Amino acid sequence: MEALREITPFLSKSARLDLKAVSLTHVLGLTGSKDGISLICQCTELLANLVDLCADEADTIRKDAVLTLVNLSAEQDGAEALVKQFAGKIVPMAYAGIMDENCKLADPWSMVLCNISRPETLVESVLEELLKHEEHAIEKLTTCFTRVSYNKQKGHLNYLGPLFSNLSQTKRGREIICNESTDLLARILPFVHHEGSIVRRGGAVGLLKNICFDSSVHDWLLGGTVDVLPFILLPLAGPEELDDDTNDKLPVELQYLGPDKKREEDPDIRKMLLESLAQLCATRKGREYLRERGTYEVLRELHKFECSPDGEKRVLVTCENVVDILIRTEDEIGEDNLKALEIPEDVISKIEKMDGGNEQ
């Protein structure tokens, strides 16, 4: 701790370049461990200097300073320290770096925004700072995300996907993304199939899952203008040959896929897609819509895959939970909206223990 206090003056913007470079390299090295991050978070003045160095005149200093913030914000303690003390500086700087198509640090800045918005306790503050800085920040970031070659310095901006997923944890974030006049959700949805980056793909699927948790938008999600069902089912479908009657039920995008069709390879993404379906099963209208469009048949084949050596038990359990709802008649279910059911506390406790076991 004492050593950090001693080098803090050398991390000020007015310090000599060589002293800044050596000191910053030392601090960046410390962020490689949780203990190092914990020490840094206890030095408010050092943190303030680090944030200021992100706007230093020297390219190498700016780069190392931003990379230090990436590592710090990867741990919740670091993210909390940065947001609670410096959100008003960090969020605008990160936004400006991403929006600048010639910024060489756009990717690290997108990782910083992604990291500090991941904790549920911080995401509201990050979103508030974004909207305070730029009222239409989410719309403009969506443009950066959907134009794959937006950054002219070979920045990919893949971490904007998880950023959108994080922001959709909030009611305000979901309202912005589900705004029919801006069509943001429809612009992001195609990236649930993006083969070039699992980060981008996983972010888009995480966003979709969070939106599906809001039953008030289910009718819109399954309506003609959006219809998220093909985007959920297509990654879950494999090369299995289905009969003509089944193909006729399926959305057009899933009909007669052929032997070269590859199923989503990442089990976490498959699980999120299934969790999205589970949420869409909350209402009778949603369940009937899914049944009529061949959802059960797709999940039947997925179930066989998850039972194979290539499958995952935790995905299998989630798949079975959805199938269990779809194969029941509405008389057997006996409720229009499953989310309106009041579940006794002892039952909730048992379910949580079961879920904990399934995650292992």
PDB file of C-alpha atoms in Angstrom, residues 146-355:
ATOM      1  CA  THR A 146     -24.635  -3.256 -36.218  1.00  0.00           C
ATOM      2  CA  ARG A 147     -22.114  -1.721 -38.634  1.00  0.00           C
ATOM      3  CA  VAL A 148     -19.507  -4.437 -38.257  1.00  0.00           C
ATOM      4  CA  SER A 149     -16.764  -2.336 -39.853  1.00  0.00           C
ATOM      5  CA  TYR A 150     -17.710   0.889 -38.054  1.00  0.00           C
ATOM      6  CA  ASN A 151     -14.303   1.336 -36.418  1.00  0.00           C
ATOM      7  CA  LYS A 152     -11.603   2.177 -38.956  1.00  0.00           C
ATOM      8  CA  GLN A 153      -8.769   1.051 -36.650  1.00  0.00           C
ATOM      9  CA  LYS A 154      -9.723  -2.646 -36.704  1.00  0.00           C
ATOM     10  CA  GLY A 155     -11.841  -2.378 -33.566  1.00  0.00           C
ATOM     11  CA  HIS A 156     -14.602  -5.008 -33.474  1.00  0.00           C
ATOM     12  CA  LEU A 157     -16.853  -3.554 -30.737  1.00  0.00           C
ATOM     13  CA  ASN A 158     -18.055  -7.060 -29.875  1.00  0.00           C
ATOM     14  CA  TYR A 159     -18.389  -6.144 -26.197  1.00  0.00           C
ATOM     15  CA  LEU A 160     -21.244  -3.805 -27.009  1.00  0.00           C
ATOM     16  CA  GLY A 161     -23.322  -7.014 -27.197  1.00  0.00           C
ATOM     17  CA  PRO A 162     -22.849  -7.864 -23.512  1.00  0.00           C
ATOM     18  CA  LEU A 163     -23.256  -4.150 -22.714  1.00  0.00           C
ATOM     19  CA  PHE A 164     -26.760  -4.192 -24.240  1.00  0.00           C
ATOM     20  CA  SER A 165     -27.482  -7.383 -22.319  1.00  0.00           C
ATOM     21  CA  ASN A 166     -26.384  -5.708 -19.076  1.00  0.00           C
ATOM     22  CA  LEU A 167     -28.445  -2.576 -19.719  1.00  0.00           C
ATOM     23  CA  SER A 168     -31.531  -4.691 -20.432  1.00  0.00           C
ATOM     24  CA  GLN A 169     -31.454  -5.822 -16.791  1.00  0.00           C
ATOM     25  CA  THR A 170     -33.110  -2.476 -16.073  1.00  0.00           C
ATOM     26  CA  LYS A 171     -36.669  -1.456 -16.878  1.00  0.00           C
ATOM     27  CA  ARG A 172     -35.437   1.738 -18.538  1.00  0.00           C
ATOM     28  CA  GLY A 173     -32.957  -0.203 -20.657  1.00  0.00           C
ATOM     29  CA  ARG A 174     -35.658  -2.602 -21.856  1.00  0.00           C
ATOM     30  CA  GLU A 175     -37.983   0.283 -22.675  1.00  0.00           C
ATOM     31  CA  ILE A 176     -35.334   1.902 -24.868  1.00  0.00           C
ATOM     32  CA  ILE A 177     -34.475  -1.330 -26.680  1.00  0.00           C
ATOM     33  CA  CYS A 178     -38.140  -2.265 -27.158  1.00  0.00           C
ATOM     34  CA  ASN A 179     -39.118   1.152 -28.484  1.00  0.00           C
ATOM     35  CA  GLU A 180     -41.025   0.380 -31.693  1.00  0.00           C
ATOM     36  CA  SER A 181     -40.128   3.701 -33.287  1.00  0.00           C
ATOM     37  CA  THR A 182     -36.362   3.029 -33.160  1.00  0.00           C
ATOM     38  CA  ASP A 183     -36.492  -0.708 -33.950  1.00  0.00           C
ATOM     39  CA  LEU A 184     -33.364  -1.372 -31.884  1.00  0.00           C
ATOM     40  CA  LEU A 185     -34.285  -4.947 -30.949  1.00  0.00           C
ATOM     41  CA  ALA A 186     -34.896  -5.909 -34.579  1.00  0.00           C
ATOM     42  CA  ARG A 187     -31.480  -4.488 -35.494  1.00  0.00           C
ATOM     43  CA  ILE A 188     -29.662  -6.448 -32.774  1.00  0.00           C
ATOM     44  CA  LEU A 189     -31.536  -9.773 -33.104  1.00  0.00           C
ATOM     45  CA  PRO A 190     -29.685 -11.036 -36.219  1.00  0.00           C
ATOM     46  CA  PHE A 191     -26.498 -11.211 -34.150  1.00  0.00           C
ATOM     47  CA  VAL A 192     -27.837 -14.184 -32.172  1.00  0.00           C
ATOM     48  CA  HIS A 193     -26.544 -16.143 -35.213  1.00  0.00           C
ATOM     49  CA  HIS A 194     -23.257 -14.243 -35.552  1.00  0.00           C
ATOM     50  CA  GLU A 195     -20.529 -16.827 -36.124  1.00  0.00           C
ATOM     51  CA  GLY A 196     -17.598 -14.411 -35.997  1.00  0.00           C
ATOM     52  CA  SER A 197     -17.676 -13.760 -32.241  1.00  0.00           C
ATOM     53  CA  ILE A 198     -19.117 -15.718 -29.336  1.00  0.00           C
ATOM     54  CA  VAL A 199     -18.968 -12.510 -27.251  1.00  0.00           C
ATOM     55  CA  ARG A 200     -21.169 -10.624 -29.729  1.00  0.00           C
ATOM     56  CA  ARG A 201     -23.481 -13.606 -30.166  1.00  0.00           C
ATOM     57  CA  GLY A 202     -23.776 -14.259 -26.446  1.00  0.00           C
ATOM     58  CA  GLY A 203     -24.494 -10.606 -25.764  1.00  0.00           C
ATOM     59  CA  ALA A 204     -27.349 -10.560 -28.279  1.00  0.00           C
ATOM     60  CA  VAL A 205     -28.822 -13.740 -26.782  1.00  0.00           C
ATOM     61  CA  GLY A 206     -28.462 -12.369 -23.245  1.00  0.00           C
ATOM     62  CA  LEU A 207     -30.336  -9.251 -24.310  1.00  0.00           C
ATOM     63  CA  LEU A 208     -33.084 -11.373 -25.848  1.00  0.00           C
ATOM     64  CA  LYS A 209     -33.402 -13.457 -22.675  1.00  0.00           C
ATOM     65  CA  ASN A 210     -33.719 -10.356 -20.482  1.00  0.00           C
ATOM     66  CA  ILE A 211     -36.373  -8.878 -22.770  1.00  0.00           C
ATOM     67  CA  CYS A 212     -38.339 -12.142 -22.620  1.00  0.00           C
ATOM     68  CA  PHE A 213     -38.472 -11.894 -18.825  1.00  0.00           C
ATOM     69  CA  ASP A 214     -40.841  -8.936 -19.269  1.00  0.00           C
ATOM     70  CA  SER A 215     -44.217 -10.548 -19.966  1.00  0.00           C
ATOM     71  CA  SER A 216     -45.762  -7.159 -20.744  1.00  0.00           C
ATOM     72  CA  VAL A 217     -44.000  -7.202 -24.160  1.00  0.00           C
ATOM     73  CA  HIS A 218     -44.655 -10.854 -25.049  1.00  0.00           C
ATOM     74  CA  ASP A 219     -47.445 -10.052 -27.496  1.00  0.00           C
ATOM     75  CA  TRP A 220     -45.126  -7.648 -29.305  1.00  0.00           C
ATOM     76  CA  LEU A 221     -42.206 -10.109 -29.243  1.00  0.00           C
ATOM     77  CA  LEU A 222     -44.342 -12.779 -30.876  1.00  0.00           C
ATOM     78  CA  GLY A 223     -46.114 -10.403 -33.242  1.00  0.00           C
ATOM     79  CA  GLY A 224     -45.631 -10.005 -36.955  1.00  0.00           C
ATOM     80  CA  THR A 225     -43.266  -7.030 -36.836  1.00  0.00           C
ATOM     81  CA  VAL A 226     -40.704  -8.602 -34.499  1.00  0.00           C
ATOM     82  CA  ASP A 227     -41.353 -12.337 -33.918  1.00  0.00           C
ATOM     83  CA  VAL A 228     -38.349 -13.456 -31.899  1.00  0.00           C
ATOM     84  CA  LEU A 229     -39.229 -17.162 -32.156  1.00  0.00           C
ATOM     85  CA  PRO A 230     -37.173 -17.916 -35.311  1.00  0.00           C
ATOM     86  CA  PHE A 231     -34.155 -16.191 -33.738  1.00  0.00           C
ATOM     87  CA  ILE A 232     -34.482 -18.439 -30.678  1.00  0.00           C
ATOM     88  CA  LEU A 233     -35.200 -21.711 -32.447  1.00  0.00           C
ATOM     89  CA  LEU A 234     -32.734 -21.527 -35.328  1.00  0.00           C
ATOM     90  CA  PRO A 235     -29.576 -21.802 -33.153  1.00  0.00           C
ATOM     91  CA  LEU A 236     -31.192 -24.689 -31.254  1.00  0.00           C
ATOM     92  CA  ALA A 237     -31.995 -26.629 -34.439  1.00  0.00           C
ATOM     93  CA  GLY A 238     -29.574 -29.150 -35.869  1.00  0.00           C
ATOM     94  CA  PRO A 239     -29.230 -31.150 -39.076  1.00  0.00           C
ATOM     95  CA  GLU A 240     -31.981 -33.618 -38.169  1.00  0.00           C
ATOM     96  CA  GLU A 241     -34.466 -34.323 -40.964  1.00  0.00           C
ATOM     97  CA  LEU A 242     -38.067 -33.504 -40.072  1.00  0.00           C
ATOM     98  CA  ASP A 243     -41.192 -34.687 -41.878  1.00  0.00           C
ATOM     99  CA  ASP A 244     -43.216 -32.418 -44.131  1.00  0.00           C
ATOM    100  CA  ASP A 245     -45.996 -31.856 -41.589  1.00  0.00           C
ATOM    101  CA  THR A 246     -43.480 -30.643 -39.015  1.00  0.00           C
ATOM    102  CA  ASN A 247     -41.694 -28.409 -41.510  1.00  0.00           C
ATOM    103  CA  ASP A 248     -45.018 -26.811 -42.425  1.00  0.00           C
ATOM    104  CA  LYS A 249     -45.517 -25.834 -38.772  1.00  0.00           C
ATOM    105  CA  LEU A 250     -42.085 -24.283 -38.387  1.00  0.00           C
ATOM    106  CA  PRO A 251     -41.235 -20.647 -39.110  1.00  0.00           C
ATOM    107  CA  VAL A 252     -40.006 -20.272 -42.694  1.00  0.00           C
ATOM    108  CA  GLU A 253     -36.428 -19.720 -41.493  1.00  0.00           C
ATOM    109  CA  LEU A 254     -36.357 -23.240 -39.994  1.00  0.00           C
ATOM    110  CA  GLN A 255     -37.941 -25.221 -42.804  1.00  0.00           C
ATOM    111  CA  TYR A 256     -35.845 -27.870 -44.580  1.00  0.00           C
ATOM    112  CA  LEU A 257     -32.533 -26.805 -43.077  1.00  0.00           C
ATOM    113  CA  GLY A 258     -30.491 -29.634 -44.587  1.00  0.00           C
ATOM    114  CA  PRO A 259     -27.647 -31.848 -43.319  1.00  0.00           C
ATOM    115  CA  ASP A 260     -25.109 -29.007 -43.042  1.00  0.00           C
ATOM    116  CA  LYS A 261     -27.074 -27.118 -40.367  1.00  0.00           C
ATOM    117  CA  LYS A 262     -24.976 -26.646 -37.240  1.00  0.00           C
ATOM    118  CA  ARG A 263     -26.476 -26.322 -33.792  1.00  0.00           C
ATOM    119  CA  GLU A 264     -25.217 -23.567 -31.455  1.00  0.00           C
ATOM    120  CA  GLU A 265     -22.009 -25.007 -30.012  1.00  0.00           C
ATOM    121  CA  ASP A 266     -21.841 -23.013 -26.771  1.00  0.00           C
ATOM    122  CA  PRO A 267     -23.899 -24.616 -23.958  1.00  0.00           C
ATOM    123  CA  ASP A 268     -24.337 -21.323 -22.085  1.00  0.00           C
ATOM    124  CA  ILE A 269     -25.918 -19.746 -25.158  1.00  0.00           C
ATOM    125  CA  ARG A 270     -28.172 -22.772 -25.739  1.00  0.00           C
ATOM    126  CA  LYS A 271     -29.275 -22.532 -22.108  1.00  0.00           C
ATOM    127  CA  MET A 272     -30.085 -18.807 -22.425  1.00  0.00           C
ATOM    128  CA  LEU A 273     -32.141 -19.490 -25.546  1.00  0.00           C
ATOM    129  CA  LEU A 274     -34.105 -22.170 -23.699  1.00  0.00           C
ATOM    130  CA  GLU A 275     -34.612 -19.804 -20.765  1.00  0.00           C
ATOM    131  CA  SER A 276     -36.044 -17.298 -23.244  1.00  0.00           C
ATOM    132  CA  LEU A 277     -38.538 -19.909 -24.417  1.00  0.00           C
ATOM    133  CA  ALA A 278     -39.419 -20.719 -20.812  1.00  0.00           C
ATOM    134  CA  GLN A 279     -40.299 -17.063 -20.231  1.00  0.00           C
ATOM    135  CA  LEU A 280     -42.430 -16.960 -23.380  1.00  0.00           C
ATOM    136  CA  CYS A 281     -44.369 -19.924 -21.935  1.00  0.00           C
ATOM    137  CA  ALA A 282     -45.621 -17.720 -19.097  1.00  0.00           C
ATOM    138  CA  THR A 283     -48.933 -16.941 -20.798  1.00  0.00           C
ATOM    139  CA  ARG A 284     -51.440 -19.203 -22.520  1.00  0.00           C
ATOM    140  CA  LYS A 285     -51.187 -17.141 -25.696  1.00  0.00           C
ATOM    141  CA  GLY A 286     -47.415 -17.574 -25.729  1.00  0.00           C
ATOM    142  CA  ARG A 287     -47.609 -21.324 -25.096  1.00  0.00           C
ATOM    143  CA  GLU A 288     -50.126 -21.824 -27.875  1.00  0.00           C
ATOM    144  CA  TYR A 289     -48.008 -19.757 -30.257  1.00  0.00           C
ATOM    145  CA  LEU A 290     -44.943 -21.875 -29.506  1.00  0.00           C
ATOM    146  CA  ARG A 291     -46.828 -25.155 -29.914  1.00  0.00           C
ATOM    147  CA  GLU A 292     -48.363 -24.089 -33.233  1.00  0.00           C
ATOM    148  CA  ARG A 293     -44.939 -23.238 -34.690  1.00  0.00           C
ATOM    149  CA  GLY A 294     -43.138 -26.484 -34.036  1.00  0.00           C
ATOM    150  CA  THR A 295     -41.224 -25.490 -30.919  1.00  0.00           C
ATOM    151  CA  TYR A 296     -41.782 -28.866 -29.285  1.00  0.00           C
ATOM    152  CA  GLU A 297     -40.456 -30.701 -32.342  1.00  0.00           C
ATOM    153  CA  VAL A 298     -37.266 -28.628 -32.381  1.00  0.00           C
ATOM    154  CA  LEU A 299     -36.762 -29.211 -28.659  1.00  0.00           C
ATOM    155  CA  ARG A 300     -37.413 -32.941 -29.090  1.00  0.00           C
ATOM    156  CA  GLU A 301     -34.379 -33.170 -31.370  1.00  0.00           C
ATOM    157  CA  LEU A 302     -32.369 -30.873 -29.102  1.00  0.00           C
ATOM    158  CA  HIS A 303     -33.195 -33.167 -26.182  1.00  0.00           C
ATOM    159  CA  LYS A 304     -31.663 -36.104 -28.046  1.00  0.00           C
ATOM    160  CA  PHE A 305     -28.533 -34.047 -28.669  1.00  0.00           C
ATOM    161  CA  GLU A 306     -28.220 -32.957 -25.030  1.00  0.00           C
ATOM    162  CA  CYS A 307     -28.528 -36.616 -23.988  1.00  0.00           C
ATOM    163  CA  SER A 308     -25.556 -37.481 -26.220  1.00  0.00           C
ATOM    164  CA  PRO A 309     -21.869 -37.172 -25.223  1.00  0.00           C
ATOM    165  CA  ASP A 310     -21.791 -33.789 -27.012  1.00  0.00           C
ATOM    166  CA  GLY A 311     -24.600 -32.387 -24.854  1.00  0.00           C
ATOM    167  CA  GLU A 312     -24.641 -30.760 -21.416  1.00  0.00           C
ATOM    168  CA  LYS A 313     -26.697 -31.878 -18.413  1.00  0.00           C
ATOM    169  CA  ARG A 314     -27.567 -28.332 -17.308  1.00  0.00           C
ATOM    170  CA  VAL A 315     -28.893 -27.543 -20.790  1.00  0.00           C
ATOM    171  CA  LEU A 316     -30.790 -30.838 -20.816  1.00  0.00           C
ATOM    172  CA  VAL A 317     -32.558 -29.943 -17.557  1.00  0.00           C
ATOM    173  CA  THR A 318     -33.593 -26.537 -18.924  1.00  0.00           C
ATOM    174  CA  CYS A 319     -34.798 -28.154 -22.140  1.00  0.00           C
ATOM    175  CA  GLU A 320     -36.905 -30.653 -20.183  1.00  0.00           C
ATOM    176  CA  ASN A 321     -38.452 -27.838 -18.135  1.00  0.00           C
ATOM    177  CA  VAL A 322     -39.696 -26.125 -21.303  1.00  0.00           C
ATOM    178  CA  VAL A 323     -40.876 -29.367 -22.902  1.00  0.00           C
ATOM    179  CA  ASP A 324     -42.755 -30.238 -19.717  1.00  0.00           C
ATOM    180  CA  ILE A 325     -44.836 -27.081 -20.153  1.00  0.00           C
ATOM    181  CA  LEU A 326     -45.406 -27.465 -23.894  1.00  0.00           C
ATOM    182  CA  ILE A 327     -46.606 -31.091 -23.761  1.00  0.00           C
ATOM    183  CA  ARG A 328     -49.275 -30.308 -21.194  1.00  0.00           C
ATOM    184  CA  THR A 329     -52.742 -29.276 -22.244  1.00  0.00           C
ATOM    185  CA  GLU A 330     -54.032 -25.912 -21.102  1.00  0.00           C
ATOM    186  CA  ASP A 331     -56.605 -27.718 -18.929  1.00  0.00           C
ATOM    187  CA  GLU A 332     -53.743 -29.493 -17.168  1.00  0.00           C
ATOM    188  CA  ILE A 333     -51.853 -26.232 -16.676  1.00  0.00           C
ATOM    189  CA  GLY A 334     -54.994 -24.503 -15.413  1.00  0.00           C
ATOM    190  CA  GLU A 335     -53.586 -20.965 -15.426  1.00  0.00           C
ATOM    191  CA  ASP A 336     -53.451 -18.288 -18.094  1.00  0.00           C
ATOM    192  CA  ASN A 337     -50.417 -16.489 -16.672  1.00  0.00           C
ATOM    193  CA  LEU A 338     -47.953 -18.665 -14.751  1.00  0.00           C
ATOM    194  CA  LYS A 339     -46.187 -15.596 -13.383  1.00  0.00           C
ATOM    195  CA  ALA A 340     -49.360 -14.633 -11.548  1.00  0.00           C
ATOM    196  CA  LEU A 341     -49.166 -17.779  -9.424  1.00  0.00           C
ATOM    197  CA  GLU A 342     -48.151 -17.321  -5.804  1.00  0.00           C
ATOM    198  CA  ILE A 343     -45.564 -19.943  -4.897  1.00  0.00           C
ATOM    199  CA  PRO A 344     -45.098 -20.824  -1.211  1.00  0.00           C
ATOM    200  CA  GLU A 345     -41.739 -19.851   0.287  1.00  0.00           C
ATOM    201  CA  ASP A 346     -40.784 -23.454   1.108  1.00  0.00           C
ATOM    202  CA  VAL A 347     -41.337 -24.473  -2.521  1.00  0.00           C
ATOM    203  CA  ILE A 348     -39.237 -21.538  -3.771  1.00  0.00           C
ATOM    204  CA  SER A 349     -36.445 -22.622  -1.424  1.00  0.00           C
ATOM    205  CA  LYS A 350     -36.526 -26.177  -2.780  1.00  0.00           C
ATOM    206  CA  ILE A 351     -36.470 -24.931  -6.401  1.00  0.00           C
ATOM    207  CA  GLU A 352     -33.476 -22.687  -5.694  1.00  0.00           C
ATOM    208  CA  LYS A 353     -31.592 -25.620  -4.166  1.00  0.00           C
ATOM    209  CA  MET A 354     -32.391 -27.734  -7.233  1.00  0.00           C
ATOM    210  CA  ASP A 355     -31.219 -24.939  -9.573  1.00  0.00           C
TER     211      ASP A 355
END
